XYZ file of C-alpha atoms in Angstrom:
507
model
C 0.000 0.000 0.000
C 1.079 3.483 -1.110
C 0.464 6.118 0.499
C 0.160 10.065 -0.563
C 1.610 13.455 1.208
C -0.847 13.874 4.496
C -3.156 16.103 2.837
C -3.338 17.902 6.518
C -6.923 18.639 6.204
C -10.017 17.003 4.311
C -11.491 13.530 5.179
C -8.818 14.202 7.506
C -11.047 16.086 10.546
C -13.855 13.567 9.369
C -11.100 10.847 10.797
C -10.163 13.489 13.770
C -14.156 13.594 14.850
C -14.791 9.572 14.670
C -11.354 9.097 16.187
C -12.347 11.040 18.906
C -15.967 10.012 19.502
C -14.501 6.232 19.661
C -11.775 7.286 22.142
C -14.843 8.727 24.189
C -16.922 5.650 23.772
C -13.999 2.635 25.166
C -12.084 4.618 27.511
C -15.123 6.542 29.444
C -15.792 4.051 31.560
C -12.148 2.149 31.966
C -10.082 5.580 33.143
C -13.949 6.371 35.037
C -13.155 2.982 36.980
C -12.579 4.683 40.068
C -16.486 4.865 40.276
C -16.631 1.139 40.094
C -13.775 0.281 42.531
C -15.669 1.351 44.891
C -18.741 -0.919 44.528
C -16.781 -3.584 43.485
C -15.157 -3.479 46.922
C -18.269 -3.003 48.711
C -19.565 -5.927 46.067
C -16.976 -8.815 47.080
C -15.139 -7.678 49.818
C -12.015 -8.064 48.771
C -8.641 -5.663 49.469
C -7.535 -2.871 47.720
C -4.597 -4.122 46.267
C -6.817 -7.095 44.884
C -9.737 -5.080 43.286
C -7.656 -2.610 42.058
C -6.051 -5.135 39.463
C -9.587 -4.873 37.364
C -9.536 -0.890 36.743
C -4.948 -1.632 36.108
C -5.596 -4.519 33.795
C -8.255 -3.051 31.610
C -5.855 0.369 31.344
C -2.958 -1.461 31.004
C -3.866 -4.671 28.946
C -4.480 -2.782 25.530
C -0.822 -1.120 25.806
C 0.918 -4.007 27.191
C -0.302 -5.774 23.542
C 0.664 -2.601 21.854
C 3.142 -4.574 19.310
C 0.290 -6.795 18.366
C -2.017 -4.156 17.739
C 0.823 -2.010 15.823
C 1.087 -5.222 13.851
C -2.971 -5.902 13.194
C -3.477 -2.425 11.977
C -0.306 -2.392 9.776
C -1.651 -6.492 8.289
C -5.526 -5.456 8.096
C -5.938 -1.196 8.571
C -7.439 1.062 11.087
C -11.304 0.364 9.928
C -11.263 -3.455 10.003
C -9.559 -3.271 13.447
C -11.824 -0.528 14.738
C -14.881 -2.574 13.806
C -13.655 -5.730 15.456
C -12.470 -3.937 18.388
C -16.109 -2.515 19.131
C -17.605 -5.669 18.970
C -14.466 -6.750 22.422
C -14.905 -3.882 23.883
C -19.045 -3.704 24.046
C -19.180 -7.731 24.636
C -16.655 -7.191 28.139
C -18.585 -4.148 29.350
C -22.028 -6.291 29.011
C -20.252 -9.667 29.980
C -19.408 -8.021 33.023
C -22.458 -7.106 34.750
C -22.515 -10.746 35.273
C -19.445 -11.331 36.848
C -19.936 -13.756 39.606
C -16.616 -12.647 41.601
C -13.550 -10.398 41.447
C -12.070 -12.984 39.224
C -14.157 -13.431 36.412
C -13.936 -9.140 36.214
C -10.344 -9.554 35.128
C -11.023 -11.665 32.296
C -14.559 -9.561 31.172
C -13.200 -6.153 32.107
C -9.664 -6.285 32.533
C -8.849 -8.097 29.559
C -11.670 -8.252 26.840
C -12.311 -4.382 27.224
C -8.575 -3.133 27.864
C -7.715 -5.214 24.765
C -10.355 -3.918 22.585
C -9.461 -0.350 23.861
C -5.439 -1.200 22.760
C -6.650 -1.847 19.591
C -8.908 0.888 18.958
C -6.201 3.403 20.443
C -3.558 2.214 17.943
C -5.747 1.990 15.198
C -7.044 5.831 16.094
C -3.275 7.324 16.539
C -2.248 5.797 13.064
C -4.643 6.495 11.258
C -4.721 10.342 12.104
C -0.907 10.638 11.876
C -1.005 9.336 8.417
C -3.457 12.223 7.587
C -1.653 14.805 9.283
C 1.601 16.052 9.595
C 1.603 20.467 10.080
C -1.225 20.181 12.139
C -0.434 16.767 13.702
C -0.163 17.684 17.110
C -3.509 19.659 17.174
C -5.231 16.554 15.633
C -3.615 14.524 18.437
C -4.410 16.572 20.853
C -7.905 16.817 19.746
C -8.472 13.382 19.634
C -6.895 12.265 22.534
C -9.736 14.538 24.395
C -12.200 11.748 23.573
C -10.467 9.777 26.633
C -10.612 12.499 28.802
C -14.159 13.677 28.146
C -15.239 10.151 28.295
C -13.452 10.342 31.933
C -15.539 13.276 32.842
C -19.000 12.242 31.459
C -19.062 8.438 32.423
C -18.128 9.421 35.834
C -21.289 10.980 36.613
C -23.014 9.177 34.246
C -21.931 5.857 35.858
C -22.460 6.859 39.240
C -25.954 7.944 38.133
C -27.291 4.659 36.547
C -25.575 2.563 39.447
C -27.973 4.161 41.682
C -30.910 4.326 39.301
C -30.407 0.806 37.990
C -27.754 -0.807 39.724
C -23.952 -2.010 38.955
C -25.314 -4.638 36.804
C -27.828 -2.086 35.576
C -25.143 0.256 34.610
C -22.682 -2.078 33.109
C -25.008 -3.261 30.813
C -26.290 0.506 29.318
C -22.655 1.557 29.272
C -21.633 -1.326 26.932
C -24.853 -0.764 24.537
C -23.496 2.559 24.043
C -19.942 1.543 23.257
C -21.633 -0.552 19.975
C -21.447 2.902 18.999
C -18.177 2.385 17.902
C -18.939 0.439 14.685
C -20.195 3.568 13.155
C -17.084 5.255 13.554
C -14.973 2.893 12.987
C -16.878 2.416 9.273
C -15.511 6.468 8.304
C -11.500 5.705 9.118
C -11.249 5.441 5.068
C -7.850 4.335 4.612
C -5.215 7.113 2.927
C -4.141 5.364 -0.227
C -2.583 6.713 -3.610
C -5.339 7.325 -5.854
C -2.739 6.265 -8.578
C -3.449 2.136 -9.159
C -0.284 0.247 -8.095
C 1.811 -1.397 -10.685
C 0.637 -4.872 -11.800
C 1.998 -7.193 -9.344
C 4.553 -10.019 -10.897
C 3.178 -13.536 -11.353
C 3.583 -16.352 -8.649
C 6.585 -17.708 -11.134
C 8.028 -14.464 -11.521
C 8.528 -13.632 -8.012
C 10.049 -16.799 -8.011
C 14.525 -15.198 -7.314
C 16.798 -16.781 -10.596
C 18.325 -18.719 -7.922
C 15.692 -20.974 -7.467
C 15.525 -21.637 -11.494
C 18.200 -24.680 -11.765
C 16.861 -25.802 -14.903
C 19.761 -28.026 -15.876
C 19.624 -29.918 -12.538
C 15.331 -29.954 -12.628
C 15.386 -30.838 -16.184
C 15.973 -34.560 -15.588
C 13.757 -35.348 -13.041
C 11.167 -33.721 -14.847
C 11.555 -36.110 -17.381
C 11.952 -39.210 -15.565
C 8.434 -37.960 -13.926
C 6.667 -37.937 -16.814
C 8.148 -40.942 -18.333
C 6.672 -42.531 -14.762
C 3.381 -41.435 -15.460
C 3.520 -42.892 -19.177
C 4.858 -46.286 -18.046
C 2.233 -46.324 -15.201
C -0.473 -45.173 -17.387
C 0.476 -47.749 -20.251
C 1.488 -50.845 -17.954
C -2.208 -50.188 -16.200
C -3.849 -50.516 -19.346
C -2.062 -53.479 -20.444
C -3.008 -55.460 -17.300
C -6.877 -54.426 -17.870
C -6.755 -55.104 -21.438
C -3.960 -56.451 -23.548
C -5.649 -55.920 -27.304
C -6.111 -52.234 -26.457
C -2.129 -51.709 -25.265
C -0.481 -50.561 -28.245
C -3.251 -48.359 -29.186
C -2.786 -46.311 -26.177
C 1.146 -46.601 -26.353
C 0.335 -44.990 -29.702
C -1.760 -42.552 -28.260
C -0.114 -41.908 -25.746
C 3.343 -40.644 -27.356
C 1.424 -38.656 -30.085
C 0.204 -36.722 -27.202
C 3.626 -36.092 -25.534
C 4.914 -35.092 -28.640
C 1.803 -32.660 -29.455
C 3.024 -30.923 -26.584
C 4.731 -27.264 -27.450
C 8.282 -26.433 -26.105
C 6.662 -23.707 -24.224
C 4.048 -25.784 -22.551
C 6.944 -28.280 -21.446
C 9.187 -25.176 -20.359
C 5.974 -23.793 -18.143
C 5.701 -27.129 -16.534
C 9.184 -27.358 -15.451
C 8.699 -23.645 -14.155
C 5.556 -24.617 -12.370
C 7.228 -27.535 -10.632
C 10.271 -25.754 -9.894
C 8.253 -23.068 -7.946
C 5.857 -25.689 -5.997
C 9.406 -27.422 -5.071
C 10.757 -24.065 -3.506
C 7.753 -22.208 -2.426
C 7.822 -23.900 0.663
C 11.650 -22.695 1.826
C 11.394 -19.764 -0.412
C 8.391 -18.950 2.561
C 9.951 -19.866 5.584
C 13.086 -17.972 4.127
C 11.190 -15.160 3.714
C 9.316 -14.897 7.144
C 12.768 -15.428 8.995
C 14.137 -12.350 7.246
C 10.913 -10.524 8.745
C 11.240 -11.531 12.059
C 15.389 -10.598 12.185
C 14.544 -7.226 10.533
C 11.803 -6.372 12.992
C 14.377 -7.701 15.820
C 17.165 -5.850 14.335
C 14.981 -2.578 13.583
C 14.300 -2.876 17.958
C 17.789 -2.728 18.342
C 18.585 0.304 16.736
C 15.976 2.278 17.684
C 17.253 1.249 21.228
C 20.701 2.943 20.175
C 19.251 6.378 20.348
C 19.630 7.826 23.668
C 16.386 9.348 23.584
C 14.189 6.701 22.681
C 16.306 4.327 25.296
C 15.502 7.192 27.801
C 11.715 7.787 27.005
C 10.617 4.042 27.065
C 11.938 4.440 31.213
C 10.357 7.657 31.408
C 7.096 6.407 30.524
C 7.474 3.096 32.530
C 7.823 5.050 35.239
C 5.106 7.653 34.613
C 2.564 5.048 34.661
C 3.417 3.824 37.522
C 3.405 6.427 39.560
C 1.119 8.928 37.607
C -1.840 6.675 36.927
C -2.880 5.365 40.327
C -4.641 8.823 41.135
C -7.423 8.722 38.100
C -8.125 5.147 39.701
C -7.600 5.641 43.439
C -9.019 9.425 44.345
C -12.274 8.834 45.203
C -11.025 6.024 47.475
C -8.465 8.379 48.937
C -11.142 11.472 49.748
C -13.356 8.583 51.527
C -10.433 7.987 53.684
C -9.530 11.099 54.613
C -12.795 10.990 55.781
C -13.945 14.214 53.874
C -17.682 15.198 54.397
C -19.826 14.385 51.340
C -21.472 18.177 51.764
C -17.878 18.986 50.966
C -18.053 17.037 47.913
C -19.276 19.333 45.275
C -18.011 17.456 42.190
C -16.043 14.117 42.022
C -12.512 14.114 41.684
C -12.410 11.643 38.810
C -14.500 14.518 36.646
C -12.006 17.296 37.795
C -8.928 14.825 36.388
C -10.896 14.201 32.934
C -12.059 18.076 32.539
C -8.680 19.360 33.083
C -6.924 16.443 31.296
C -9.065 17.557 28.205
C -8.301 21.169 28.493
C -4.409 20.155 29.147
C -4.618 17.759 25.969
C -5.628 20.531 24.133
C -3.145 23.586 25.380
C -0.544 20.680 25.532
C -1.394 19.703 21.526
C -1.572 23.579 20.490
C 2.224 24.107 22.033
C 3.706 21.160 20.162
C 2.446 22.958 16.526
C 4.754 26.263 17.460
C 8.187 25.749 15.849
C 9.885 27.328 19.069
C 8.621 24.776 21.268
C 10.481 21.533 21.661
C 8.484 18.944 22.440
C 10.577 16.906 24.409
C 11.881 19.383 26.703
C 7.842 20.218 27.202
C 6.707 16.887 27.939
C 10.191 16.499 30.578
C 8.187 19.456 32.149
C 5.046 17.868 32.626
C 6.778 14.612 33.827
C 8.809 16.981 36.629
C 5.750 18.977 37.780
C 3.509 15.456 38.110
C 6.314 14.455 40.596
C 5.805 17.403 42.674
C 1.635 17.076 42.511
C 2.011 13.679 43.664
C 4.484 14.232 46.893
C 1.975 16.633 47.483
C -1.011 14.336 47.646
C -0.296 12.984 51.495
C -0.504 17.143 52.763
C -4.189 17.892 51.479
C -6.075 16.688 53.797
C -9.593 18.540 52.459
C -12.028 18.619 49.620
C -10.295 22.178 48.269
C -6.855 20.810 47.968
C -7.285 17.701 47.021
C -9.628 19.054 43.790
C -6.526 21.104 43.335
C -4.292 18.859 42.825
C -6.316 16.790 41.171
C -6.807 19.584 38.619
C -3.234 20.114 38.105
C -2.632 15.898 37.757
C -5.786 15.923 35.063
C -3.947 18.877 33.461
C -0.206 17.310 33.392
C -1.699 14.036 32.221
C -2.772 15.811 29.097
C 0.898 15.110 27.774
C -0.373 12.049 26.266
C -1.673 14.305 23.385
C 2.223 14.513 22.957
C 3.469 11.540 23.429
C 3.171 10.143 19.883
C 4.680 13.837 18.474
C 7.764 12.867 20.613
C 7.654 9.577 19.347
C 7.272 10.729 16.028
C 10.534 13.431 16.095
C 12.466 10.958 17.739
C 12.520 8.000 15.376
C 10.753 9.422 12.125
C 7.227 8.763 10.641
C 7.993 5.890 9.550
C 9.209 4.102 12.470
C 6.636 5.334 14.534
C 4.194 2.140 14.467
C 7.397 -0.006 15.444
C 8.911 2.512 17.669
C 5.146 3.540 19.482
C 4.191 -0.165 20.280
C 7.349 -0.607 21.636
C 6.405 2.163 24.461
C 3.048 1.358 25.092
C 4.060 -2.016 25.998
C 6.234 -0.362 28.739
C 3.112 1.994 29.392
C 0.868 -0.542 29.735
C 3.328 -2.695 32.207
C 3.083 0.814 34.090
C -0.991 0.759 34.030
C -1.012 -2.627 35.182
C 1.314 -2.386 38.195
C 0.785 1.132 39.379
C -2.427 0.799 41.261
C -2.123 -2.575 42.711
C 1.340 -1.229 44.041
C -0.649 1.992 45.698
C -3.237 -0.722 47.026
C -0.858 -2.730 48.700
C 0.867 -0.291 49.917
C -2.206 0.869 51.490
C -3.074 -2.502 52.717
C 0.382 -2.726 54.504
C 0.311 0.620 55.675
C -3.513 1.714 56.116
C -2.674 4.718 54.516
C -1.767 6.659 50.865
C 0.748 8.322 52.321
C 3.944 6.227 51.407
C 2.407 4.912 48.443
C 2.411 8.275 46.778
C 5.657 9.234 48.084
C 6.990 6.370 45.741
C 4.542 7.543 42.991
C 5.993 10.559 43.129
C 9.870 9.566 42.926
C 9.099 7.046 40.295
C 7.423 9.912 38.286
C 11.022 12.679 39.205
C 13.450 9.814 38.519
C 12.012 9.325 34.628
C 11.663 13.085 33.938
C 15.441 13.399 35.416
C 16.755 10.831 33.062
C 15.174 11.571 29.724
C 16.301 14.975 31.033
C 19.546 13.957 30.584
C 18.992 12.005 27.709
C 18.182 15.382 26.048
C 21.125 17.403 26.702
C 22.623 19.437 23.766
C 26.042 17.655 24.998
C 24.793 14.860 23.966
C 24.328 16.064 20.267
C 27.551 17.187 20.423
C 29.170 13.544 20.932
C 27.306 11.983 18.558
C 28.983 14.094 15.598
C 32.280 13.331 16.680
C 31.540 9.790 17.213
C 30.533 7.563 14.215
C 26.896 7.736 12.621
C 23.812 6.242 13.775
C 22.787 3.528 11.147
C 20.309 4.394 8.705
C 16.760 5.406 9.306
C 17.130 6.186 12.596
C 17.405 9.773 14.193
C 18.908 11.640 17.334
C 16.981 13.761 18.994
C 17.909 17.594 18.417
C 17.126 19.538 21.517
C 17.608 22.578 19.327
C 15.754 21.339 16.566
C 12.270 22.554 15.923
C 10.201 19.786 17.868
């Protein structure tokens, strides 16, 4: 498949507005889990640490299997997967309300809808960075809203139908509305060349000259068909003896009706079926050592080596709050008269507004984008040492406004990703760090949980959040430095394809 110049505008906002409506519709109610923790801890009565795994796993599933997803939009496109990723993440939401303990949640909901939501987060991100490239990191930005107006909606909107229908109640509406997904998925119209491609070669020709050893084939061709005439001839001698020399007759006027060309396209044909076979497996092997090979060298830039620990460590210490706030005002044992507004809606109405600022910034050729999102990593640090001091409704709504806000630099991420190892490394070089995102989802909150279940309070848990968070931002940090640049000139140069991330440059 071809594709054209990102025409930076077009079809393209139609894929921006069903990219984000489909971002809203799978992750509203897996980043609004925090509203479900709660009655699924009330439901089964089991420990933090425990139920926490559910709301981890279904954040952290779909970026864990970010390679496969890279690799089943890149085999089948964004709209197949899109599609079939509706259907996963609809069917978990509805097999869940069901769910006859904690463990049957993180098959339903941890891993049937965080799959389905891997999938349909790959498939959006490609699909709009092959349609944009000026604008890119306003169409990322606005379509990584989705997620975080989802976050803000589905938390009251959950919390209303659990008490107007029930947990069950609610899980079941929630996943109608995700089968809302199918229509958007059916507008990601792939960016192609309108030019036809050239006529693909024949099976034969694609067949390399080195697999063509006529003079060694030539022979055993021969002695194959001279098998088939002597079994052919002997078999009609045996049934009837009068009729054998007719059909000997026969049987070499046939042969020798038989064109040079036919008898050269034979030995072609059974030449390839002989070879196709290790020509294959030859074939695939090279795949799998380039794709191997290609991890290795994007692993040589400093940068990328740096940013797949930054955002390892992120996760784990950034994420637990969207989960584990509610949980963490109900032990601080804050009045619900106090409680004007959830905290989970704060973090998704300022995580929208930050995806958006955060997106804007990227698009101005003075701002570097790396350098930007190091700030946001630094500043999350600080918010989350901060966490154990508020002990009211007030501060902890502030904080959780300036967490929503930071967390916004996931409408930057792939623009990062993107200036660091080049457009067209970016579905290897992305599902590569989601994988180490995901691992972050999935360990982040059952880490806070335990520590709470150890301790009986947040208050060392987010102290290790919070150094987790500083230690990543400190190394990509130094990753970044323009001292760095300077080495690499005087040393020898990167293999191809790859790229070093200029701090100066105008990312």
């Amino acid at each position: 498949m071809v594709f054209r110049k990102p025409p930076d505008g077009g079809w393209g906002w139609v894929i921006v507005a069903v990219s984000f409506f489909t971002q809203f519709l799978c992750y509203g109610s897996p980043l609004a889990v925090g509203v479900l923790y709660l009655e699924w801890l009330d439901a089964f009565g089991e420990g933090k640490g425990k139920t926490a795994w559910v709301g981890s796993l279904a954040n952290g599933i779909g970026l864990l299997a970010s390679p496969v997803c890279s690799i089943c939009v890149s085999s089948f496109g964004a709209r197949p997967v899109a599609i079939f990723s509706g259907f996963m993440v609809a069917g978990g939401l509805m097999m869940s309300s069901f769910a006859p303990n904690i463990y049957f949640l993180y098959v339903s909901y941890g891993i049937v809808v965080g799959l389905g939501c891997g999938l349909l987060y790959t498939a959006t991100v490609t699909i709009t960075c092959q349609y944009f490239d000026k604008h890119r990191g306003l169409a990322l930005g606005l379509i990584s809203t989705g997620s975080s107006v989802g976050l803000f909606i589905y938390a009251a909107l959950q919390r209303e139908l659990i008490e107007l229908y029930g947990l069950d109640g609610c899980l079941l509406i929630v996943g109608a509305l995700s089968l809302n997904i199918l229509a958007c998925g059916s507008l990601m119209r792939p960016l192609e060349s309108s030019s036809s491609p050239p006529p693909e070669k024949t099976c034969v020709d694609k067949v390399p000259d080195q697999y063509f050893v006529y003079h060694e084939k030539e022979k055993t061709v021969e002695e194959n068909i001279s098998i088939l005439e002597k079994g052919y001839t002997d078999e009609k001698c045996v049934n009837n003896v009068p009729d054998c020399k007719q059909d000997s007759i026969l049987n070499k006027n046939v042969l020798s009706s038989i064109s040079i060309n036919e008898k050269d396209t034979y030995k072609k044909k059974v030449v390839e079926q002989t070879n196709f076979c290790k020509q294959l497996a030859k074939r695939k092997w090279q795949l799998y050592l380039t794709y191997w090979k290609e991890t290795m060298v994007l692993f040589k830039n400093k940068v990328f080596s740096a940013l797949f620990v930054a955002i390892l460590l992120f996760d784990i210490g950034g994420f637990p709050p969207s989960l584990l706030m509610e949980d963490v005002a109900r032990s601080a044992n804050i009045s619900e008269d106090d409680y004007y507004m959830p905290l989970i809606s704060i973090i998704g109405i300022m995580t929208t507004i930050g995806k958006l600022i955060l997106g804007i910034l990227a698009d101005f050729k003075w701002v570097n984008t790396l350098y930007l999102y190091v700030t946001t990593l630094l500043m999350t640090g600080v918010a989350l040492f901060a966490i154990p001091f508020a002990k009211s409704y007030l501060t902890l709504a502030m904080l959780s406004g300036i967490l929503g806000f930071l967390t916004g630099n996931w409408s930057i991420f792939p623009y990062v990703t993107t200036k660091t190892v080049g457009i067209e490394k970016l579905t290897h070089a992305y599902g590569i760090l989601m994988f180490f995102a995901g691992l972050g989802n999935s360990l982040g909150p059952p880490i806070v949980g335990w520590f709470y279940d150890w301790t009986q309070e947040y208050d060392t848990a987010f102290y290790f959040s919070g150094f987790c968070v500083l230690l990543g931002g400190f190394l990509l940090l130094l990753a970044a430095l323009p001292c760095w640049n300077a080495c690499t000139k005087q040393s020898s140069k990167l293999p191809p394809n790859t790229y070093s991330y200029k701090v100066a440059s105008n990312a």
